[in-house]
């Protein structure tokens, strides 16, 4: 798996990156512990955990591991020394006294970083209180999980849960930890203001027994196992416990685990409980997939949903895996990353990461809205199938869900998130039609539709005009040379006939309304309209000429 994916799983607060001269996409195949007393036995793709080495010996071993093709080397570094090593070293101004004493620990970090950069190998800093054997076991388990999922699903089992934890942290404003039924930590988010319970849980990869006993005594676990209730745990400063909330993860009546959200420096976000409930349902699918191997579970559901959206399979084929009634109405909502999103990473992996994070966020909101709603990524867009809907209120309620999801996604990804809702169809077998309508709205948004969230029913006429204009742009033969002559005249003479004529046509010939919109006198507009007819030879009294002139001028305005 890529080193980047491994760091996503086991990074902060355990490991930091000191140097990555060849980037973080280097392949990690294995994790080994190297003793300075022995020769470094590292091979291509190994992450080497370097124990007990200091000074020149550590730098020598870093170089040796790089020569053998190691993907990275991890060393223990004091946090204060690492922070000091990042600070620039300047001589004190004259008269300020003697220079500060040397900082050997910080200097050693700088020398190690230089050695790693020169050798071309990634260098990781491990916190002093992390046990090497625990770190090796954790890293190996993540790499082994990635290997089991196969080349097409690399690291997805671990990566999806860590991505989901980070997404939930953004939605709740807290720090998230996902645990299984045995209180083993499966994934967690990054964050500051960590309390003692969270610190020990992350470091040990399991809730500490003395704290678990208290939670059992307080009845927290019995309430979590009982249902979907969000349970709040009060602050206990004397025990090192900050406020937190939790929800049980279930498959039917079977408890699968727990999601914990610790309060940080700020209060929980509005809607945090709803987001936590939605995340619990998504986490249940991930856990079931991990238990029943990748060929089943969530990936199968997503593949089946994609087949239904594309019209390749019938709804009846989903009945064993997806809760979709073949005789009930349904509709489709679609989401996309528009041109205004934050796209500093323009490579494919960067965009895919953005899309995966957006899919997690939408899945959380969707699961909270409707338990049997389905989410998948298809052709670069994220689709939500809402089955068993009421025909009258469905589009309005799904539109509200789309607005809420887009608003949340803007804070996570950027302003370029857009959503569209197709019409309600009588049965799931007709959902390709609803999907096509949602796609048409998104396509129009990418061209000229000034909206970020809409239903096809609200903007159908505007979508039809947008599609007509797109066809005109793509077909040069569909041009009236008289309109082209008017456009050229405007460009050459710096006149304003095109804009004036378009305003006149959009006002349906109402001169006063059009003139007011243009902030000119009505007689000025009448003159410009007559002048446009004379320059171009267009007869505005002819309805066909008037209609096509309007369309071609609209195309010119959008251009």
CSV table of N, CA and C in Angstrom, one decimal, residues 287-364:
chain,number,residue,atom,x,y,z
A,287,UNK,N,-18.0,-2.6,8.7
A,287,UNK,CA,-17.6,-3.7,9.6
A,287,UNK,C,-18.1,-5.0,9.0
A,288,UNK,N,-19.3,-5.0,8.5
A,288,UNK,CA,-19.9,-6.3,7.9
A,288,UNK,C,-19.1,-6.7,6.7
A,289,UNK,N,-18.6,-5.7,5.9
A,289,UNK,CA,-17.8,-6.0,4.7
A,289,UNK,C,-16.5,-6.6,5.2
A,290,UNK,N,-15.9,-6.1,6.2
A,290,UNK,CA,-14.6,-6.6,6.7
A,290,UNK,C,-14.8,-8.0,7.2
A,291,UNK,N,-15.9,-8.3,7.8
A,291,UNK,CA,-16.2,-9.7,8.4
A,291,UNK,C,-16.4,-10.7,7.3
A,292,UNK,N,-17.1,-10.3,6.2
A,292,UNK,CA,-17.5,-11.2,5.2
A,292,UNK,C,-16.7,-11.1,3.9
A,293,UNK,N,-15.5,-10.5,4.0
A,293,UNK,CA,-14.6,-10.3,2.9
A,293,UNK,C,-15.2,-9.3,1.9
A,294,UNK,N,-14.3,-8.8,1.1
A,294,UNK,CA,-14.6,-7.6,0.3
A,294,UNK,C,-15.6,-7.9,-0.8
A,295,UNK,N,-15.7,-9.2,-1.2
A,295,UNK,CA,-16.6,-9.5,-2.3
A,295,UNK,C,-18.1,-9.3,-1.9
A,296,UNK,N,-18.3,-9.2,-0.6
A,296,UNK,CA,-19.7,-9.1,-0.1
A,296,UNK,C,-19.8,-7.7,0.5
A,297,UNK,N,-20.9,-7.4,1.2
A,297,UNK,CA,-21.0,-6.2,2.0
A,297,UNK,C,-21.2,-5.0,1.1
A,298,UNK,N,-20.5,-3.9,1.6
A,298,UNK,CA,-20.7,-2.6,1.0
A,298,UNK,C,-20.3,-2.5,-0.5
A,299,UNK,N,-19.2,-3.2,-0.9
A,299,UNK,CA,-18.8,-3.1,-2.3
A,299,UNK,C,-19.8,-3.8,-3.2
A,300,UNK,N,-20.4,-4.9,-2.8
A,300,UNK,CA,-21.5,-5.5,-3.5
A,300,UNK,C,-22.7,-4.6,-3.7
A,301,UNK,N,-23.0,-4.0,-2.6
A,301,UNK,CA,-24.2,-3.1,-2.6
A,301,UNK,C,-24.0,-1.9,-3.6
A,302,UNK,N,-22.7,-1.4,-3.5
A,302,UNK,CA,-22.4,-0.3,-4.4
A,302,UNK,C,-22.4,-0.7,-5.9
A,303,UNK,N,-21.9,-1.9,-6.2
A,303,UNK,CA,-21.9,-2.4,-7.5
A,303,UNK,C,-23.3,-2.7,-8.0
A,304,UNK,N,-24.2,-3.3,-7.2
A,304,UNK,CA,-25.6,-3.5,-7.5
A,304,UNK,C,-26.3,-2.2,-7.8
A,305,UNK,N,-26.1,-1.2,-6.9
A,305,UNK,CA,-26.7,0.0,-7.1
A,305,UNK,C,-26.3,0.7,-8.4
A,306,UNK,N,-25.0,0.6,-8.7
A,306,UNK,CA,-24.5,1.2,-10.0
A,306,UNK,C,-25.1,0.5,-11.2
A,307,UNK,N,-25.3,-0.8,-11.1
A,307,UNK,CA,-26.0,-1.6,-12.2
A,307,UNK,C,-27.4,-1.1,-12.3
A,308,UNK,N,-28.1,-0.8,-11.2
A,308,UNK,CA,-29.5,-0.4,-11.3
A,308,UNK,C,-29.6,1.0,-11.9
A,309,UNK,N,-28.7,1.9,-11.5
A,309,UNK,CA,-28.7,3.3,-12.0
A,309,UNK,C,-28.4,3.3,-13.5
A,310,UNK,N,-27.6,2.4,-14.0
A,310,UNK,CA,-27.2,2.4,-15.4
A,310,UNK,C,-28.2,1.5,-16.2
A,311,UNK,N,-29.2,0.9,-15.6
A,311,UNK,CA,-30.2,0.2,-16.3
A,311,UNK,C,-29.7,-1.2,-16.7
A,312,UNK,N,-28.6,-1.7,-16.1
A,312,UNK,CA,-28.0,-3.0,-16.5
A,312,UNK,C,-28.7,-4.2,-15.8
A,313,UNK,N,-29.3,-3.9,-14.6
A,313,UNK,CA,-30.0,-5.0,-13.9
A,313,UNK,C,-31.3,-4.5,-13.4
A,314,UNK,N,-32.2,-5.4,-13.1
A,314,UNK,CA,-33.5,-5.1,-12.6
A,314,UNK,C,-33.5,-5.0,-11.1
A,315,UNK,N,-34.5,-4.2,-10.5
A,315,UNK,CA,-34.5,-4.0,-9.1
A,315,UNK,C,-34.7,-5.4,-8.3
A,316,UNK,N,-35.4,-6.3,-9.0
A,316,UNK,CA,-35.6,-7.6,-8.3
A,316,UNK,C,-34.3,-8.3,-8.0
A,317,UNK,N,-33.2,-8.0,-8.8
A,317,UNK,CA,-31.9,-8.7,-8.5
A,317,UNK,C,-31.3,-8.1,-7.3
A,318,UNK,N,-31.7,-7.0,-6.8
A,318,UNK,CA,-31.1,-6.4,-5.6
A,318,UNK,C,-31.8,-6.9,-4.3
A,319,UNK,N,-32.9,-7.6,-4.4
A,319,UNK,CA,-33.7,-7.8,-3.2
A,319,UNK,C,-33.0,-8.6,-2.1
A,320,UNK,N,-32.0,-9.5,-2.5
A,320,UNK,CA,-31.3,-10.2,-1.5
A,320,UNK,C,-30.2,-9.4,-0.7
A,321,UNK,N,-29.7,-8.3,-1.4
A,321,UNK,CA,-28.6,-7.6,-0.8
A,321,UNK,C,-29.0,-6.2,-0.4
A,322,UNK,N,-30.1,-5.6,-1.0
A,322,UNK,CA,-30.4,-4.2,-0.8
A,322,UNK,C,-31.9,-4.2,-0.5
A,323,UNK,N,-32.3,-3.3,0.4
A,323,UNK,CA,-33.7,-3.2,0.8
A,323,UNK,C,-34.4,-2.2,-0.1
A,324,UNK,N,-34.8,-2.8,-1.3
A,324,UNK,CA,-35.5,-2.0,-2.3
A,324,UNK,C,-36.7,-2.8,-2.7
A,325,UNK,N,-37.9,-2.2,-2.5
A,325,UNK,CA,-39.1,-2.8,-2.9
A,325,UNK,C,-39.3,-2.6,-4.4
A,326,UNK,N,-39.6,-3.6,-5.2
A,326,UNK,CA,-39.7,-3.4,-6.7
A,326,UNK,C,-41.0,-2.8,-7.1
A,327,UNK,N,-41.9,-2.5,-6.1
A,327,UNK,CA,-43.2,-1.9,-6.5
A,327,UNK,C,-43.5,-0.6,-5.8
A,328,UNK,N,-42.4,0.0,-5.2
A,328,UNK,CA,-42.6,1.3,-4.6
A,328,UNK,C,-41.9,2.4,-5.3
A,329,UNK,N,-42.4,3.7,-5.2
A,329,UNK,CA,-41.7,4.8,-5.8
A,329,UNK,C,-40.3,5.0,-5.3
A,330,UNK,N,-39.5,5.7,-6.1
A,330,UNK,CA,-38.1,5.9,-5.7
A,330,UNK,C,-37.6,7.2,-6.5
A,331,UNK,N,-36.5,7.7,-6.1
A,331,UNK,CA,-35.9,8.8,-6.8
A,331,UNK,C,-34.4,8.8,-6.6
A,332,UNK,N,-33.7,9.6,-7.4
A,332,UNK,CA,-32.2,9.7,-7.4
A,332,UNK,C,-31.8,11.1,-7.2
A,333,UNK,N,-30.8,11.3,-6.3
A,333,UNK,CA,-30.1,12.6,-6.2
A,333,UNK,C,-28.7,12.4,-6.6
A,334,UNK,N,-28.1,13.4,-7.2
A,334,UNK,CA,-26.7,13.3,-7.7
A,334,UNK,C,-25.9,14.5,-7.2
A,335,UNK,N,-24.6,14.2,-6.9
A,335,UNK,CA,-23.7,15.3,-6.4
A,335,UNK,C,-22.4,15.3,-7.2
A,336,UNK,N,-21.9,16.4,-7.4
A,336,UNK,CA,-20.6,16.5,-8.2
A,336,UNK,C,-19.7,17.6,-7.6
A,337,UNK,N,-18.4,17.5,-7.9
A,337,UNK,CA,-17.5,18.6,-7.6
A,337,UNK,C,-17.5,19.5,-8.8
A,338,UNK,N,-18.0,20.7,-8.6
A,338,UNK,CA,-18.0,21.7,-9.6
A,338,UNK,C,-16.7,22.4,-9.8
A,339,UNK,N,-16.7,23.4,-10.7
A,339,UNK,CA,-15.4,24.0,-11.0
A,339,UNK,C,-14.9,24.9,-9.9
A,340,UNK,N,-15.7,25.2,-8.9
A,340,UNK,CA,-15.2,26.1,-7.9
A,340,UNK,C,-14.6,25.5,-6.7
A,341,UNK,N,-14.5,24.1,-6.7
A,341,UNK,CA,-14.0,23.4,-5.6
A,341,UNK,C,-12.5,23.7,-5.4
A,342,UNK,N,-12.0,23.3,-4.2
A,342,UNK,CA,-10.6,23.5,-3.9
A,342,UNK,C,-9.9,22.3,-4.6
A,343,UNK,N,-9.1,22.6,-5.7
A,343,UNK,CA,-8.5,21.6,-6.4
A,343,UNK,C,-7.0,21.9,-6.6
A,344,UNK,N,-6.4,22.1,-5.4
A,344,UNK,CA,-4.9,22.3,-5.4
A,344,UNK,C,-4.2,21.1,-6.0
A,345,UNK,N,-4.8,19.9,-5.6
A,345,UNK,CA,-4.2,18.7,-6.1
A,345,UNK,C,-5.0,18.3,-7.3
A,346,UNK,N,-4.4,18.5,-8.5
A,346,UNK,CA,-5.0,18.3,-9.7
A,346,UNK,C,-4.8,16.9,-10.3
A,347,UNK,N,-3.9,16.1,-9.6
A,347,UNK,CA,-3.7,14.8,-10.1
A,347,UNK,C,-4.9,13.9,-9.7
A,348,UNK,N,-4.9,12.8,-10.3
A,348,UNK,CA,-6.1,11.9,-10.1
A,348,UNK,C,-6.3,11.5,-8.7
A,349,UNK,N,-5.2,11.2,-8.0
A,349,UNK,CA,-5.4,10.7,-6.6
A,349,UNK,C,-5.9,11.8,-5.7
A,350,UNK,N,-5.5,13.1,-6.0
A,350,UNK,CA,-6.0,14.2,-5.2
A,350,UNK,C,-7.5,14.3,-5.4
A,351,UNK,N,-8.0,14.3,-6.6
A,351,UNK,CA,-9.4,14.4,-6.9
A,351,UNK,C,-10.2,13.2,-6.3
A,352,UNK,N,-9.6,12.0,-6.4
A,352,UNK,CA,-10.3,10.9,-5.9
A,352,UNK,C,-10.4,11.0,-4.4
A,353,UNK,N,-9.4,11.5,-3.7
A,353,UNK,CA,-9.5,11.7,-2.3
A,353,UNK,C,-10.6,12.7,-1.9
A,354,UNK,N,-10.7,13.8,-2.6
A,354,UNK,CA,-11.8,14.7,-2.4
A,354,UNK,C,-13.1,14.1,-2.6
A,355,UNK,N,-13.2,13.3,-3.7
A,355,UNK,CA,-14.5,12.6,-4.0
A,355,UNK,C,-14.9,11.6,-2.9
A,356,UNK,N,-13.9,10.9,-2.4
A,356,UNK,CA,-14.1,9.9,-1.4
A,356,UNK,C,-14.6,10.5,-0.1
A,357,UNK,N,-14.0,11.7,0.3
A,357,UNK,CA,-14.4,12.4,1.5
A,357,UNK,C,-15.8,12.9,1.3
A,358,UNK,N,-16.1,13.4,0.1
A,358,UNK,CA,-17.5,13.9,-0.1
A,358,UNK,C,-18.5,12.8,0.0
A,359,UNK,N,-18.1,11.6,-0.6
A,359,UNK,CA,-19.0,10.5,-0.5
A,359,UNK,C,-19.3,10.0,0.9
A,360,UNK,N,-18.2,10.1,1.7
A,360,UNK,CA,-18.4,9.7,3.1
A,360,UNK,C,-19.4,10.7,3.8
A,361,UNK,N,-19.2,12.0,3.5
A,361,UNK,CA,-20.0,13.0,4.2
A,361,UNK,C,-21.5,12.8,3.7
A,362,UNK,N,-21.7,12.6,2.4
A,362,UNK,CA,-23.1,12.4,1.9
A,362,UNK,C,-23.7,11.2,2.5
A,363,UNK,N,-22.9,10.1,2.6
A,363,UNK,CA,-23.4,8.9,3.1
A,363,UNK,C,-23.9,9.0,4.6
A,364,UNK,N,-23.1,9.8,5.4
A,364,UNK,CA,-23.5,10.1,6.8
A,364,UNK,C,-24.8,10.8,6.8
